[in-house]
CSV table of C-alpha atoms in Angstrom, one decimal:
chain,number,residue,atom,x,y,z
A,1,UNK,CA,68.4,37.0,-77.6
A,2,UNK,CA,65.6,35.8,-75.4
A,3,UNK,CA,62.1,37.2,-76.3
A,4,UNK,CA,59.8,38.0,-73.4
A,5,UNK,CA,56.0,38.0,-73.2
A,6,UNK,CA,54.1,41.2,-72.7
A,7,UNK,CA,52.9,41.5,-69.2
A,8,UNK,CA,49.9,43.4,-67.8
A,9,UNK,CA,50.4,46.9,-66.6
A,10,UNK,CA,47.9,46.2,-63.8
A,11,UNK,CA,50.4,45.3,-61.1
A,12,UNK,CA,49.1,47.4,-58.2
A,13,UNK,CA,45.8,45.5,-57.6
A,14,UNK,CA,46.0,45.3,-53.8
A,15,UNK,CA,42.7,47.2,-53.3
A,16,UNK,CA,40.8,45.3,-56.0
A,17,UNK,CA,38.3,42.6,-55.1
A,18,UNK,CA,39.6,39.1,-56.0
A,19,UNK,CA,38.0,35.8,-56.7
A,20,UNK,CA,39.9,32.6,-57.0
A,21,UNK,CA,43.1,34.6,-56.7
A,22,UNK,CA,42.2,36.7,-59.8
A,23,UNK,CA,41.7,40.5,-59.5
A,24,UNK,CA,38.3,41.6,-60.8
A,25,UNK,CA,39.7,44.4,-62.8
A,26,UNK,CA,37.6,47.3,-64.0
A,27,UNK,CA,36.3,47.2,-67.5
A,28,UNK,CA,35.2,49.8,-70.1
A,29,UNK,CA,31.9,48.0,-70.4
A,30,UNK,CA,28.2,48.5,-70.4
A,31,UNK,CA,27.7,44.7,-70.0
A,32,UNK,CA,26.1,43.8,-66.8
A,33,UNK,CA,28.4,41.9,-64.4
A,34,UNK,CA,30.5,42.2,-61.2
A,35,UNK,CA,33.4,44.1,-62.8
A,36,UNK,CA,33.8,47.7,-61.7
A,37,UNK,CA,33.4,50.3,-64.6
A,38,UNK,CA,36.6,52.1,-65.7
A,39,UNK,CA,36.9,55.3,-67.6
A,40,UNK,CA,36.1,54.9,-71.3
A,41,UNK,CA,39.4,56.7,-72.4
A,42,UNK,CA,41.6,54.5,-70.2
A,43,UNK,CA,43.2,51.1,-71.1
A,44,UNK,CA,41.7,48.1,-69.5
A,45,UNK,CA,42.8,44.4,-69.3
A,46,UNK,CA,40.7,43.6,-72.5
A,47,UNK,CA,42.6,46.3,-74.4
A,48,UNK,CA,45.9,44.8,-73.2
A,49,UNK,CA,44.9,41.3,-74.1
A,50,UNK,CA,43.9,42.2,-77.6
A,51,UNK,CA,46.9,44.4,-78.1
A,52,UNK,CA,49.4,41.8,-76.9
A,53,UNK,CA,47.6,38.8,-78.3
A,54,UNK,CA,49.5,38.5,-81.6
A,55,UNK,CA,52.8,38.5,-79.8
A,56,UNK,CA,51.9,36.5,-76.6
A,57,UNK,CA,50.2,33.7,-78.5
A,58,UNK,CA,53.6,32.5,-79.8
A,59,UNK,CA,54.8,31.7,-76.3
A,60,UNK,CA,54.6,28.2,-74.6
A,61,UNK,CA,55.6,29.6,-71.2
A,62,UNK,CA,54.4,32.7,-69.5
A,63,UNK,CA,56.4,34.1,-66.5
A,64,UNK,CA,53.7,35.5,-64.2
A,65,UNK,CA,54.7,38.8,-62.6
A,66,UNK,CA,51.4,39.8,-61.1
A,67,UNK,CA,47.9,38.3,-60.6
A,68,UNK,CA,46.7,40.4,-63.5
A,69,UNK,CA,49.0,38.4,-65.7
A,70,UNK,CA,46.9,35.3,-64.9
A,71,UNK,CA,43.9,37.1,-66.3
A,72,UNK,CA,45.9,38.1,-69.4
A,73,UNK,CA,46.8,34.4,-69.9
A,74,UNK,CA,43.1,33.5,-69.6
A,75,UNK,CA,42.1,36.2,-72.1
A,76,UNK,CA,44.8,35.2,-74.5
A,77,UNK,CA,43.5,31.7,-74.4
A,78,UNK,CA,39.9,33.0,-74.9
A,79,UNK,CA,40.9,35.2,-77.8
A,80,UNK,CA,42.6,32.1,-79.4
A,81,UNK,CA,39.4,30.1,-78.9
A,82,UNK,CA,37.2,32.8,-80.3
A,83,UNK,CA,39.4,33.2,-83.4
A,84,UNK,CA,39.1,29.4,-84.0
A,85,UNK,CA,35.3,29.8,-83.9
A,86,UNK,CA,35.6,32.8,-86.4
A,87,UNK,CA,37.9,30.9,-88.7
A,88,UNK,CA,35.2,29.7,-91.1
A,89,UNK,CA,33.0,32.8,-90.9
A,90,UNK,CA,33.2,34.8,-94.1
A,91,UNK,CA,31.1,37.8,-93.0
A,92,UNK,CA,30.8,39.9,-89.8
A,93,UNK,CA,27.2,38.6,-89.5
A,94,UNK,CA,28.4,35.0,-89.4
A,95,UNK,CA,31.2,35.9,-87.0
A,96,UNK,CA,28.8,37.7,-84.7
A,97,UNK,CA,26.5,34.6,-84.6
A,98,UNK,CA,29.5,32.3,-83.9
A,99,UNK,CA,30.7,34.6,-81.1
A,100,UNK,CA,27.2,34.8,-79.6
A,101,UNK,CA,27.0,31.0,-79.6
A,102,UNK,CA,30.4,30.9,-77.9
A,103,UNK,CA,29.0,33.3,-75.2
A,104,UNK,CA,26.1,30.9,-74.5
A,105,UNK,CA,28.4,28.1,-73.6
A,106,UNK,CA,29.1,27.1,-70.0
A,107,UNK,CA,31.9,29.0,-68.4
A,108,UNK,CA,33.8,26.6,-66.0
A,109,UNK,CA,35.7,27.9,-63.0
A,110,UNK,CA,38.8,26.4,-61.4
A,111,UNK,CA,38.2,22.9,-60.2
A,112,UNK,CA,35.4,22.3,-62.7
A,113,UNK,CA,35.8,20.1,-65.8
A,114,UNK,CA,36.8,22.1,-68.8
A,115,UNK,CA,38.7,24.9,-67.1
A,116,UNK,CA,41.7,25.4,-69.3
A,117,UNK,CA,44.5,26.1,-66.8
A,118,UNK,CA,44.3,23.9,-63.7
A,119,UNK,CA,46.5,25.5,-61.0
A,120,UNK,CA,46.6,29.0,-62.6
A,121,UNK,CA,43.8,30.3,-60.3
A,122,UNK,CA,43.0,29.0,-56.9
A,123,UNK,CA,39.8,26.9,-56.5
A,124,UNK,CA,36.8,28.8,-55.1
A,125,UNK,CA,36.4,28.5,-51.3
A,126,UNK,CA,32.6,28.9,-51.5
A,127,UNK,CA,29.8,28.7,-54.0
A,128,UNK,CA,29.5,32.5,-53.7
A,129,UNK,CA,33.1,32.9,-54.8
A,130,UNK,CA,32.6,30.4,-57.7
A,131,UNK,CA,29.6,32.3,-58.9
A,132,UNK,CA,31.3,35.7,-58.6
A,133,UNK,CA,34.3,34.4,-60.6
A,134,UNK,CA,32.0,32.7,-63.2
A,135,UNK,CA,30.0,35.9,-63.7
A,136,UNK,CA,33.2,38.0,-64.0
A,137,UNK,CA,34.6,35.6,-66.6
A,138,UNK,CA,31.3,35.7,-68.5
A,139,UNK,CA,31.3,39.5,-68.5
A,140,UNK,CA,35.0,39.8,-69.5
A,141,UNK,CA,34.5,37.1,-72.3
A,142,UNK,CA,31.5,39.0,-73.7
A,143,UNK,CA,33.4,42.3,-73.6
A,144,UNK,CA,36.4,40.7,-75.3
A,145,UNK,CA,34.2,39.1,-77.9
A,146,UNK,CA,32.7,42.4,-78.9
A,147,UNK,CA,36.0,44.2,-79.2
A,148,UNK,CA,37.6,41.2,-81.0
A,149,UNK,CA,35.0,41.4,-83.7
A,150,UNK,CA,36.0,44.9,-84.5
A,151,UNK,CA,39.6,43.8,-85.2
A,152,UNK,CA,38.9,40.4,-86.7
A,153,UNK,CA,36.6,42.0,-89.4
A,154,UNK,CA,37.2,45.0,-91.5
A,155,UNK,CA,34.7,47.9,-91.7
A,156,UNK,CA,33.2,46.4,-94.8
A,157,UNK,CA,32.4,43.2,-92.9
A,158,UNK,CA,35.1,41.0,-94.5
A,159,UNK,CA,37.5,38.9,-92.5
A,160,UNK,CA,40.9,40.4,-91.5
A,161,UNK,CA,43.3,37.7,-92.5
A,162,UNK,CA,46.0,39.3,-90.4
A,163,UNK,CA,44.0,38.4,-87.3
A,164,UNK,CA,42.2,35.2,-88.3
A,165,UNK,CA,45.6,33.6,-89.3
A,166,UNK,CA,46.3,33.4,-85.6
A,167,UNK,CA,43.4,31.0,-85.1
A,168,UNK,CA,45.9,28.3,-86.1
A,169,UNK,CA,48.2,29.0,-83.2
A,170,UNK,CA,48.1,26.8,-80.0
A,171,UNK,CA,48.7,29.1,-77.0
A,172,UNK,CA,50.8,27.5,-74.2
A,173,UNK,CA,50.2,24.1,-75.8
A,174,UNK,CA,46.6,24.1,-74.5
A,175,UNK,CA,44.2,22.4,-76.9
A,176,UNK,CA,41.1,24.5,-77.5
A,177,UNK,CA,37.8,22.7,-77.7
């Protein structure tokens, strides 16, 4: 029996703005950025990434069925990276500090040193497209970080071992910094 990865439900993204071949999908977010705002009671790509993470992180290959799957791959990698940063944090306060520091790091775009998936997204055709994509990635990373903290730590502020155990996984054989 062949197991399959979970794919994004955002397959009809024709009318969505794209940058570097990535749809700038709406987010349930109050964080400033280029992403359109979606309804608070709807599922967005961040919800999908967090929900599917613990299954998708085991895969070394990911069959891309839509451009939203590329974003799901990027977010799965980012969640893996964030969990690695949270691994040694024993309290929610320490975890929050680690996530804030991660958010302050440079966010590379395709074609720049440090972008984790060369060839997954097309290179920007202009400086404006590069900045639009960088700002979208910053916004979606910040939104993902906030939601990740709520599952990586219990309501009493202690680490959730059922989430932090996944920090040891290497997604698609990509080494996280």
